[in-house]
Amino acid sequence: QRLKAAVHYTVGCLCQDVAEDKDVQFSKQTIAAISEITFRQCGTEVCILSEYFLILFRHAKRSTVTTEDVKLLARRSNSLLKYITQKSEEITSSNMEQKEKKKKKSSAAREGRTYGEQEAAVTESEDSNKA
């Protein structure tokens, strides 16, 4: 029920945005109908996806869904594939940054300096290299 309510709320927001842009009105019944169709369609898609992944994993003898699996499934929709690829790259970049910070923090701790002191030393070193 919470998922259905979330879909209804999101559809309502989207209809409101379209109404403002196109200077039209959506009745509550129209929004409810669009929400119901969206919810049912998503449910059907989830079933199809589940079956797809089940077949894929049995064949590949795996039990983990990877980003590449999702991209393979989204390949029919260029915009969806582009969006998934972009988000995947953002997440990967963010994870790399976090790993670098942890690495710097742990090496600073081993050297007996705080993370801030190490950053200052790195900045000083970079400044002297530029000069």
mmCIF file of C-alpha atoms in Angstrom:
data_model
loop_
_atom_site.group_PDB
_atom_site.id
_atom_site.type_symbol
_atom_site.label_atom_id
_atom_site.label_comp_id
_atom_site.label_asym_id
_atom_site.label_seq_id
_atom_site.Cartn_x
_atom_site.Cartn_y
_atom_site.Cartn_z
ATOM 1 C CA GLN A 1 0.000 0.000 0.000
ATOM 2 C CA ARG A 2 2.873 2.391 0.789
ATOM 3 C CA LEU A 3 4.416 1.689 -2.606
ATOM 4 C CA LYS A 4 1.104 2.312 -4.324
ATOM 5 C CA ALA A 5 0.711 5.587 -2.401
ATOM 6 C CA ALA A 6 4.232 6.617 -3.404
ATOM 7 C CA VAL A 7 3.446 5.933 -7.067
ATOM 8 C CA HIS A 8 0.230 7.949 -6.788
ATOM 9 C CA TYR A 9 2.070 10.858 -5.142
ATOM 10 C CA THR A 10 4.813 10.828 -7.795
ATOM 11 C CA VAL A 11 2.305 10.697 -10.646
ATOM 12 C CA GLY A 12 0.444 13.591 -9.033
ATOM 13 C CA CYS A 13 3.642 15.646 -8.861
ATOM 14 C CA LEU A 14 4.478 14.863 -12.483
ATOM 15 C CA CYS A 15 0.963 15.785 -13.610
ATOM 16 C CA GLN A 16 1.226 19.044 -11.685
ATOM 17 C CA ASP A 17 4.535 19.858 -13.417
ATOM 18 C CA VAL A 18 3.055 19.094 -16.835
ATOM 19 C CA ALA A 19 -0.064 21.118 -16.000
ATOM 20 C CA GLU A 20 2.055 24.152 -15.127
ATOM 21 C CA ASP A 21 4.239 23.810 -18.234
ATOM 22 C CA LYS A 22 1.425 23.152 -20.713
ATOM 23 C CA ASP A 23 -1.300 25.224 -19.003
ATOM 24 C CA VAL A 24 -3.698 22.269 -18.680
ATOM 25 C CA GLN A 25 -5.573 20.639 -15.802
ATOM 26 C CA PHE A 26 -5.637 16.996 -14.655
ATOM 27 C CA SER A 27 -8.675 15.738 -12.748
ATOM 28 C CA LYS A 28 -8.217 13.609 -9.650
ATOM 29 C CA GLN A 29 -9.750 10.684 -11.534
ATOM 30 C CA THR A 30 -7.231 11.067 -14.362
ATOM 31 C CA ILE A 31 -4.315 11.138 -11.919
ATOM 32 C CA ALA A 32 -5.733 8.058 -10.158
ATOM 33 C CA ALA A 33 -6.104 6.219 -13.484
ATOM 34 C CA ILE A 34 -2.550 7.082 -14.564
ATOM 35 C CA SER A 35 -1.281 5.964 -11.142
ATOM 36 C CA GLU A 36 -3.103 2.642 -11.365
ATOM 37 C CA ILE A 37 -1.847 1.955 -14.889
ATOM 38 C CA THR A 38 1.694 2.886 -13.848
ATOM 39 C CA PHE A 39 1.540 0.679 -10.760
ATOM 40 C CA ARG A 40 0.220 -2.304 -12.705
ATOM 41 C CA GLN A 41 2.740 -1.827 -15.520
ATOM 42 C CA CYS A 42 5.613 -1.612 -13.038
ATOM 43 C CA GLY A 43 4.380 -4.767 -11.326
ATOM 44 C CA THR A 44 4.374 -6.579 -14.665
ATOM 45 C CA GLU A 45 7.859 -5.274 -15.453
ATOM 46 C CA VAL A 46 9.169 -6.411 -12.062
ATOM 47 C CA CYS A 47 7.862 -9.929 -12.738
ATOM 48 C CA ILE A 48 9.510 -9.954 -16.155
ATOM 49 C CA LEU A 49 12.775 -8.663 -14.668
ATOM 50 C CA SER A 50 12.698 -11.274 -11.926
ATOM 51 C CA GLU A 51 12.263 -14.058 -14.459
ATOM 52 C CA TYR A 52 15.011 -12.586 -16.648
ATOM 53 C CA PHE A 53 17.496 -12.410 -13.787
ATOM 54 C CA LEU A 54 16.573 -15.886 -12.577
ATOM 55 C CA ILE A 55 17.279 -17.351 -16.025
ATOM 56 C CA LEU A 56 20.482 -15.304 -16.354
ATOM 57 C CA PHE A 57 21.813 -16.365 -12.963
ATOM 58 C CA ARG A 58 21.015 -20.012 -13.457
ATOM 59 C CA HIS A 59 22.863 -19.924 -16.758
ATOM 60 C CA ALA A 60 25.849 -17.985 -15.378
ATOM 61 C CA LYS A 61 25.799 -19.830 -12.040
ATOM 62 C CA ARG A 62 25.729 -16.503 -10.171
ATOM 63 C CA SER A 63 23.564 -15.028 -7.434
ATOM 64 C CA THR A 64 24.518 -11.340 -7.542
ATOM 65 C CA VAL A 65 23.035 -8.672 -9.804
ATOM 66 C CA THR A 66 25.715 -6.384 -11.239
ATOM 67 C CA THR A 67 25.456 -3.002 -12.915
ATOM 68 C CA GLU A 68 26.328 -4.659 -16.201
ATOM 69 C CA ASP A 69 23.318 -6.982 -15.819
ATOM 70 C CA VAL A 70 21.023 -3.984 -15.398
ATOM 71 C CA LYS A 71 22.615 -2.185 -18.353
ATOM 72 C CA LEU A 72 22.124 -5.281 -20.498
ATOM 73 C CA LEU A 73 18.462 -5.322 -19.593
ATOM 74 C CA ALA A 74 18.054 -1.571 -20.253
ATOM 75 C CA ARG A 75 19.750 -1.656 -23.648
ATOM 76 C CA ARG A 76 16.436 -1.312 -25.516
ATOM 77 C CA SER A 77 15.885 2.164 -24.091
ATOM 78 C CA ASN A 78 18.737 4.516 -24.959
ATOM 79 C CA SER A 79 17.641 7.149 -22.451
ATOM 80 C CA LEU A 80 17.345 4.600 -19.626
ATOM 81 C CA LEU A 81 20.695 3.057 -20.518
ATOM 82 C CA LYS A 82 22.315 6.497 -20.577
ATOM 83 C CA TYR A 83 20.778 7.357 -17.181
ATOM 84 C CA ILE A 84 21.887 4.067 -15.587
ATOM 85 C CA THR A 85 25.393 4.460 -17.015
ATOM 86 C CA GLN A 86 25.647 8.032 -15.706
ATOM 87 C CA LYS A 87 24.440 7.079 -12.208
ATOM 88 C CA SER A 88 26.761 4.087 -12.169
ATOM 89 C CA GLU A 89 29.733 6.299 -13.020
ATOM 90 C CA GLU A 90 28.733 8.809 -10.322
ATOM 91 C CA ILE A 91 28.511 6.065 -7.708
ATOM 92 C CA THR A 92 31.830 4.555 -8.798
ATOM 93 C CA SER A 93 33.504 7.971 -8.637
ATOM 94 C CA SER A 94 32.054 8.640 -5.184
ATOM 95 C CA ASN A 95 33.199 5.221 -3.946
ATOM 96 C CA MET A 96 36.717 5.839 -5.269
ATOM 97 C CA GLU A 97 36.867 9.204 -3.481
ATOM 98 C CA GLN A 98 35.754 7.590 -0.225
ATOM 99 C CA LYS A 99 38.368 4.851 -0.586
ATOM 100 C CA GLU A 100 41.081 7.468 -1.191
ATOM 101 C CA LYS A 101 40.030 9.398 1.910
ATOM 102 C CA LYS A 102 40.101 6.219 4.007
ATOM 103 C CA LYS A 103 43.489 5.324 2.576
ATOM 104 C CA LYS A 104 44.903 8.774 3.405
ATOM 105 C CA LYS A 105 43.372 8.628 6.875
ATOM 106 C CA SER A 106 44.848 5.218 7.664
ATOM 107 C CA SER A 107 48.289 6.128 6.333
ATOM 108 C CA ALA A 108 48.226 9.351 8.367
ATOM 109 C CA ALA A 109 47.345 7.369 11.477
ATOM 110 C CA ARG A 110 50.245 5.002 10.854
ATOM 111 C CA GLU A 111 52.595 7.944 10.508
ATOM 112 C CA GLY A 112 51.281 9.466 13.739
ATOM 113 C CA ARG A 113 49.713 12.529 12.093
ATOM 114 C CA THR A 114 46.096 13.554 11.996
ATOM 115 C CA TYR A 115 44.249 13.528 8.694
ATOM 116 C CA GLY A 116 44.186 17.351 8.609
ATOM 117 C CA GLU A 117 47.945 17.539 9.248
ATOM 118 C CA GLN A 118 48.574 15.078 6.426
ATOM 119 C CA GLU A 119 46.372 17.067 4.021
ATOM 120 C CA ALA A 120 48.303 20.215 4.913
ATOM 121 C CA ALA A 121 51.583 18.393 4.279
ATOM 122 C CA VAL A 122 50.335 17.159 0.902
ATOM 123 C CA THR A 123 49.177 20.671 -0.041
ATOM 124 C CA GLU A 124 52.548 22.116 1.052
ATOM 125 C CA SER A 125 54.329 19.494 -1.019
ATOM 126 C CA GLU A 126 52.179 20.246 -4.075
ATOM 127 C CA ASP A 127 52.784 23.997 -3.661
ATOM 128 C CA SER A 128 56.543 23.528 -3.469
ATOM 129 C CA ASN A 129 56.460 21.310 -6.573
ATOM 130 C CA LYS A 130 54.603 24.031 -8.492
ATOM 131 C CA ALA A 131 57.128 26.668 -7.480
#
